[in-house]
Short mmCIF file of C-alpha atoms in Angstrom, two decimals:
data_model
loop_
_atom_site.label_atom_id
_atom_site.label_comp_id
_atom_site.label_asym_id
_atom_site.label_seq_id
_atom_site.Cartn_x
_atom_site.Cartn_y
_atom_site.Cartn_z
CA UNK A 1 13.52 -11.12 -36.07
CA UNK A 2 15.37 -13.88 -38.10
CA UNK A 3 19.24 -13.43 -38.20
CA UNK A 4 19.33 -9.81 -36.78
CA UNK A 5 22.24 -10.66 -34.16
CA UNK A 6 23.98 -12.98 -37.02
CA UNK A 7 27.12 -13.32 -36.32
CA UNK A 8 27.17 -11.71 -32.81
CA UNK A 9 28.17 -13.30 -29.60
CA UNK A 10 25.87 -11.92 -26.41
CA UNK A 11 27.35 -12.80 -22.78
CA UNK A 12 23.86 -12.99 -20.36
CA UNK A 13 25.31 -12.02 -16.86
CA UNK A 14 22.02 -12.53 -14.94
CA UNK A 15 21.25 -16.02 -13.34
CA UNK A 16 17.44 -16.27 -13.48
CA UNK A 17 15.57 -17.29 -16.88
CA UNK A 18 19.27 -16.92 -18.66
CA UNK A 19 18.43 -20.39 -20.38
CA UNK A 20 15.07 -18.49 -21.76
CA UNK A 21 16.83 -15.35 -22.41
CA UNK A 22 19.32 -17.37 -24.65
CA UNK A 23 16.69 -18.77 -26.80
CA UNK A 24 15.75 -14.80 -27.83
CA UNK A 25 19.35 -14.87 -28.86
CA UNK A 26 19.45 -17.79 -30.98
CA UNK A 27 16.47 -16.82 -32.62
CA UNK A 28 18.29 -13.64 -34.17
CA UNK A 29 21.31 -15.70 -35.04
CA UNK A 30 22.94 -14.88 -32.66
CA UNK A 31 25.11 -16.53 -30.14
CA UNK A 32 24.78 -16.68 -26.21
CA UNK A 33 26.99 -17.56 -23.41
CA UNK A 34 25.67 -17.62 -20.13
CA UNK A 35 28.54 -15.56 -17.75
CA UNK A 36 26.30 -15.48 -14.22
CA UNK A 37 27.48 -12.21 -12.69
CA UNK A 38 24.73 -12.40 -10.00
CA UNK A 39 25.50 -15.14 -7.55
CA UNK A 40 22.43 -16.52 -5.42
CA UNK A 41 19.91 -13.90 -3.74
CA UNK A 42 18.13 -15.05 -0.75
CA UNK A 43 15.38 -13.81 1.00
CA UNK A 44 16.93 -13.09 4.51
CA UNK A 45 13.84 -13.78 6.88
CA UNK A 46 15.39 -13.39 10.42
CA UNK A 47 16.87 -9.85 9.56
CA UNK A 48 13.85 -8.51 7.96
CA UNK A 49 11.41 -9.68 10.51
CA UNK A 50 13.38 -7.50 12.99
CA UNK A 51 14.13 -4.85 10.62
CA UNK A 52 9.72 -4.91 10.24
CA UNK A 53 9.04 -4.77 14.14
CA UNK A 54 11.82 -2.06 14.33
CA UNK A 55 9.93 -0.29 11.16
CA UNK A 56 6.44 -0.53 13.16
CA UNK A 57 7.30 -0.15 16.75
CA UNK A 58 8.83 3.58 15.30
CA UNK A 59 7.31 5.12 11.97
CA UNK A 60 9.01 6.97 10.27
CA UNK A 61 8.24 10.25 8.70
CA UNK A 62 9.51 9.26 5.80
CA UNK A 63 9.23 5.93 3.63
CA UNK A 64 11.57 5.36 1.02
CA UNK A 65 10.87 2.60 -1.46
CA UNK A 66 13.16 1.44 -4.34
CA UNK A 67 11.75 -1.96 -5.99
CA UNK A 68 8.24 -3.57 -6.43
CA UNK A 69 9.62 -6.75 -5.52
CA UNK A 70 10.97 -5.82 -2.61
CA UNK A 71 7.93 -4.08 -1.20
CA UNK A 72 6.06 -7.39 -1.95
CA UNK A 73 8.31 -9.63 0.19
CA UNK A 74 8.10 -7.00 3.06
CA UNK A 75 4.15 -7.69 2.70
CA UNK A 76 4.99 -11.29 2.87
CA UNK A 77 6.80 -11.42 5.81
CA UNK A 78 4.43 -9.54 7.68
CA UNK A 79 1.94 -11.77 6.57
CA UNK A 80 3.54 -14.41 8.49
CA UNK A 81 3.91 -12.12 11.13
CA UNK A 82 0.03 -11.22 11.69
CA UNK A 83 1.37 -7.90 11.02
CA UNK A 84 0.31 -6.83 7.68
CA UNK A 85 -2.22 -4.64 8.60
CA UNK A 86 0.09 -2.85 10.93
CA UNK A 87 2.27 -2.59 8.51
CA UNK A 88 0.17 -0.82 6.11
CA UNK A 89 -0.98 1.68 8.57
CA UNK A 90 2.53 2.74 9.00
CA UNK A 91 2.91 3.40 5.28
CA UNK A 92 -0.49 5.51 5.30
CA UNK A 93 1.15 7.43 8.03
CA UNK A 94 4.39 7.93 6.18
CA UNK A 95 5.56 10.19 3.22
CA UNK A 96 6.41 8.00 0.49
CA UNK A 97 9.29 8.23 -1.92
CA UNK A 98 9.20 5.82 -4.78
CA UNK A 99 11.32 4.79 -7.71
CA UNK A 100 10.51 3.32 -10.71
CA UNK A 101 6.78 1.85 -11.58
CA UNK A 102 6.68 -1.72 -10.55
CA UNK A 103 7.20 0.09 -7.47
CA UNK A 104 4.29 2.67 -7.99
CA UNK A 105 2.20 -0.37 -8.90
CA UNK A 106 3.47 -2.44 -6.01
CA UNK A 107 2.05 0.61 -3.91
CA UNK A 108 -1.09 1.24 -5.90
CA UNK A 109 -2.17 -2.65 -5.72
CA UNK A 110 -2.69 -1.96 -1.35
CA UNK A 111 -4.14 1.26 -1.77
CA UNK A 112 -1.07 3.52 -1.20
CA UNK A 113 0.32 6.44 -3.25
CA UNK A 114 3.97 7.76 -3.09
CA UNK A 115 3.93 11.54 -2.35
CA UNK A 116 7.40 11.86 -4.66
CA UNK A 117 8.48 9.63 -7.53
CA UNK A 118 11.50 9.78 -9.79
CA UNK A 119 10.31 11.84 -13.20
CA UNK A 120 12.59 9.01 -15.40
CA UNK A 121 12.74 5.96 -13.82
CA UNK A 122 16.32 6.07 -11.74
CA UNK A 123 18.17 6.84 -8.76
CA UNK A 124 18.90 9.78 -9.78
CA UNK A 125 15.35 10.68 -11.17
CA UNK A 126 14.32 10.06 -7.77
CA UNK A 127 17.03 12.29 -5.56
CA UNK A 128 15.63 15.48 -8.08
CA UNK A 129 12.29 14.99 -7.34
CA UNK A 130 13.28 14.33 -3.13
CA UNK A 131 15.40 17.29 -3.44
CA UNK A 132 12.54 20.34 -2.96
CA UNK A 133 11.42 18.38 0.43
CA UNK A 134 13.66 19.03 3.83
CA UNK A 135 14.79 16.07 5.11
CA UNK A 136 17.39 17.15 8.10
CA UNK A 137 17.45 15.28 11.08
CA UNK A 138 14.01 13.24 9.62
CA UNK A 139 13.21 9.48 10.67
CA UNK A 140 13.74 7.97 7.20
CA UNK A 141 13.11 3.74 6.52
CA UNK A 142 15.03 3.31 3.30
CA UNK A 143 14.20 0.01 1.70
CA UNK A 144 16.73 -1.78 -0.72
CA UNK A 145 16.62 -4.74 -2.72
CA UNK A 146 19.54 -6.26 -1.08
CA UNK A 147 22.20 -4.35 -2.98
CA UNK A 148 23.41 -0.89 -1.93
CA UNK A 149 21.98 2.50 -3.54
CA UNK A 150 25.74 3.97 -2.45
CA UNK A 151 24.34 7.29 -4.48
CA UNK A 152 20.86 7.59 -2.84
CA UNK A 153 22.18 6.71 0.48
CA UNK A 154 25.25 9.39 0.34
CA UNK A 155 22.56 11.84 -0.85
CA UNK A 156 20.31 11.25 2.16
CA UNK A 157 22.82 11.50 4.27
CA UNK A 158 24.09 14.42 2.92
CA UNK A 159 20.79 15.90 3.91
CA UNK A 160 21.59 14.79 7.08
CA UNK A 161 18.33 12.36 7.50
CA UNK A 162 18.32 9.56 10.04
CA UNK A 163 18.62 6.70 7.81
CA UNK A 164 17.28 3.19 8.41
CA UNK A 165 18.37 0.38 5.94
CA UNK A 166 15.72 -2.48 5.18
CA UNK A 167 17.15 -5.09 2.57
CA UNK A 168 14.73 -8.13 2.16
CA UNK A 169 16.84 -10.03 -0.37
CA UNK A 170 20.93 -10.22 0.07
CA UNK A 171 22.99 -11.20 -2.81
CA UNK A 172 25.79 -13.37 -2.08
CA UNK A 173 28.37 -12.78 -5.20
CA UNK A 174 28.71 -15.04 -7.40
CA UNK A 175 32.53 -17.20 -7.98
CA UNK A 176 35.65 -15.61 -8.74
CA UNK A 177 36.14 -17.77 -11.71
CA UNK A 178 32.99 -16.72 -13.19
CA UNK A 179 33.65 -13.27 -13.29
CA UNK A 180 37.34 -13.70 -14.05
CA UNK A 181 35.60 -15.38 -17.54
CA UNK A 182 33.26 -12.78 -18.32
CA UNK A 183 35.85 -10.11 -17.70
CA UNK A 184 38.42 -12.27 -19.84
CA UNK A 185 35.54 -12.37 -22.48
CA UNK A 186 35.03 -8.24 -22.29
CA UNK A 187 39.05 -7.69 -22.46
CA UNK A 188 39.56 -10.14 -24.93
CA UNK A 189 36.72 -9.02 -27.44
CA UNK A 190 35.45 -12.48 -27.52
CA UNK A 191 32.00 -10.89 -26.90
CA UNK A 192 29.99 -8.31 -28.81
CA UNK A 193 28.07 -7.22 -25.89
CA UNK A 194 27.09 -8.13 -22.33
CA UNK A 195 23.40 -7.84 -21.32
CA UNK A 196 22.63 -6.83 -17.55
CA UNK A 197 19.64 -7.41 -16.04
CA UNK A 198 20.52 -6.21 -12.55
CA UNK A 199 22.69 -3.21 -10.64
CA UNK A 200 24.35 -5.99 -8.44
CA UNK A 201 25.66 -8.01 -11.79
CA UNK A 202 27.78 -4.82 -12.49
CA UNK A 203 28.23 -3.88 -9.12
CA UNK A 204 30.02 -7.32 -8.66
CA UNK A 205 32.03 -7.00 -12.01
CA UNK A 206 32.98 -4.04 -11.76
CA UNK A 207 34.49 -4.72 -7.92
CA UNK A 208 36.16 -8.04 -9.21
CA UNK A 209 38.14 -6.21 -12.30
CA UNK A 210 39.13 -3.24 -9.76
CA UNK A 211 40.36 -5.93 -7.39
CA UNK A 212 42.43 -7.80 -10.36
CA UNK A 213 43.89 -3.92 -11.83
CA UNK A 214 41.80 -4.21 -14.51
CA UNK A 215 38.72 -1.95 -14.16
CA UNK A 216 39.75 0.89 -16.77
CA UNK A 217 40.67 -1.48 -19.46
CA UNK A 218 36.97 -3.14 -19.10
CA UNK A 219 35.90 0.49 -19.29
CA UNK A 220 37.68 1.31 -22.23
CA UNK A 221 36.69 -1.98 -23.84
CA UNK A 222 33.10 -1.33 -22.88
CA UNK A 223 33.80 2.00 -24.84
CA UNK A 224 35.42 0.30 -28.01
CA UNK A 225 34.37 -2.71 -29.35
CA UNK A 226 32.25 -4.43 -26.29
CA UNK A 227 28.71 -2.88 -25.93
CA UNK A 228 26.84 -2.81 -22.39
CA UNK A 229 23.38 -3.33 -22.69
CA UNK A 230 20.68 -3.08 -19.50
CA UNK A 231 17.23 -4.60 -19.33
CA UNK A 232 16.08 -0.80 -18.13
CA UNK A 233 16.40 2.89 -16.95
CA UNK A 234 17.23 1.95 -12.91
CA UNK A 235 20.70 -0.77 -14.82
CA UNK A 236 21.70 1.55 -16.90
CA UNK A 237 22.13 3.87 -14.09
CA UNK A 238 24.24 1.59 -12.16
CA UNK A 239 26.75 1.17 -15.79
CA UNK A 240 26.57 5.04 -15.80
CA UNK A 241 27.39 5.20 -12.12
CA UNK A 242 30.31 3.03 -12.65
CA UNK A 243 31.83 4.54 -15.56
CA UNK A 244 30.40 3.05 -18.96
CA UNK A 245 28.65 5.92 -20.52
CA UNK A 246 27.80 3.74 -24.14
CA UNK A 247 24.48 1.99 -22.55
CA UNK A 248 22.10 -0.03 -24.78
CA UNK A 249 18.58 -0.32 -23.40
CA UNK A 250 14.99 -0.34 -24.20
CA UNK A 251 13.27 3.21 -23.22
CA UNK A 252 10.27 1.61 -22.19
CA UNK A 253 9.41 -1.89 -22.00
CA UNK A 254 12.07 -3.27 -19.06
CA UNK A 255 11.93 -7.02 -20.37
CA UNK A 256 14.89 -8.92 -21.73
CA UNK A 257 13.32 -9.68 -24.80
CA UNK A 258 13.09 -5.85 -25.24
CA UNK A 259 16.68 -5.49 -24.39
CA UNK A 260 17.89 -8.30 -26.96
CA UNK A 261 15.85 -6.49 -29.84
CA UNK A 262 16.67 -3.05 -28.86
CA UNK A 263 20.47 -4.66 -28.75
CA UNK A 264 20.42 -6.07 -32.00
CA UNK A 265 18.83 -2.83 -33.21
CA UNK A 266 21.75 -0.89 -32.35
CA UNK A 267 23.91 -3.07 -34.06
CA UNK A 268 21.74 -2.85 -37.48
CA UNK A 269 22.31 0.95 -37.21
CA UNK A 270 25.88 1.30 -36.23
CA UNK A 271 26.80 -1.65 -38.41
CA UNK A 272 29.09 -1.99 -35.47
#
């Protein structure tokens, strides 16, 4: 593992374990510089304790489920609601959509099974395998990790379902000045790559270099000498989604010390 990102200088956009995830880096002789992208995510109690009572007092016919960790702090809150239980009876009641595994396993763990899941991991894996199923003018909870699914939602609304939003966690973006330095650092080729560990890091760079005129020329850099690399399947969508079609990312394991290797991997065989 020894000096395989020698010479290379890794920007870690996400906020949480970016001190551990820097180590990896140094380890492979590389360099990292910690660019928080993220901001501070919050567990918004108030809203989702309505947002459960609303979810119990009417089932829907349809359960929609993007994150593991999400589903685990809905659990929680109920919890402290004496409404667990309840909670869980409205899931075995409902036709569940999931994406991704942690979310499958997140399921599994209470005794539940999703009726669909994505076949590969992403949004998009997920609308193909939702498509076959009619959804107009169905009672649909849609639960989000605190940042939008804009392509999941327009889809469902599309198919004209009756959509109700449940976010657990909100994200409250991070400075201005920290992403006007990791953009500087992607326009300026000071990096060789910026790791992403979550959709709302790129969400929020992406919004802060359209606000400043500058959102093709991180594109094009991202295309050129600047590689984008995602911790997993569900990131890389949101890169994809946003324009950056030259993704690095492990196919499997969804850890950041996957990502690093797979990242310096890529370098080894493009020599790039």
């Amino acid at each position: 593992m020894t000096e395989r990102l020698g010479g290379r200088t890794i920007a870690l956009t996400g906020p949480r374990k970016a001190e551990d995830m820097a180590k990896i880096v140094e380890k492979m002789g590389g360099t990292a510089l910690i660019r928080p992208a993220q901001g501070t995510v919050f567990l918004d109690d108030v809203e989702t304790r309505k947002s459960l009572a609303d979810w119990i007092a009417e089932p829907p016919a349809w359960t929609v489920l993007t994150t593991g960790i999400g589903l685990d702090a809905l659990f929680n809150v109920a919890a402290s609601m004496n409404a667990e239980s309840d909670l869980l009876k409205v899931l075995q009641q409902s036709s569940i959509a999931a994406r991704g595994y942690k979310t499958v396993n997140a399921l599994r763990k209470r005794g539940l099974e999703p009726l669909v899941r994505d076949d590969d991991g992403s949004t998009s894996g997920l609308i193909r395998s939702l498509a076959e199923y009619e959804l107009h003018g169905t009672e649909v909870v849609l639960q989000l990790h605190g940042d939008p699914a804009p392509k999941l939602e327009a889809w469902l609304e599309e198919q004209e379902a009756n959509v109700r939003r449940v976010l657990p966690y909100r994200h409250i973006p991070p400075e201005p000045e920290q992403l006007e330095q990791l953009l500087d650092d992607i326009l300026r080729h000071v990096i060789d790559a910026a790791a992403f560990t979550s959709a709302p890091q790129i969400r929020n760079l992406t919004e802060y270099a359209r606000s400043q005129g500058k959102l093709e020329d991180m594109i094009q850099a991202f295309q050129g000498p600047v590689v984008a690399a995602a911790v997993g399947k569900i990131t890389a969508q949101a890169l994809l989604e946003e324009g950056i079609t030259r993704v690095v990312y492990p196919p499997e394991d969804e850890r950041m010390g996957s990502m690093v290797v797979e990242l310096a991997r890529y370098f080894q065989t493009n020599n790039a």
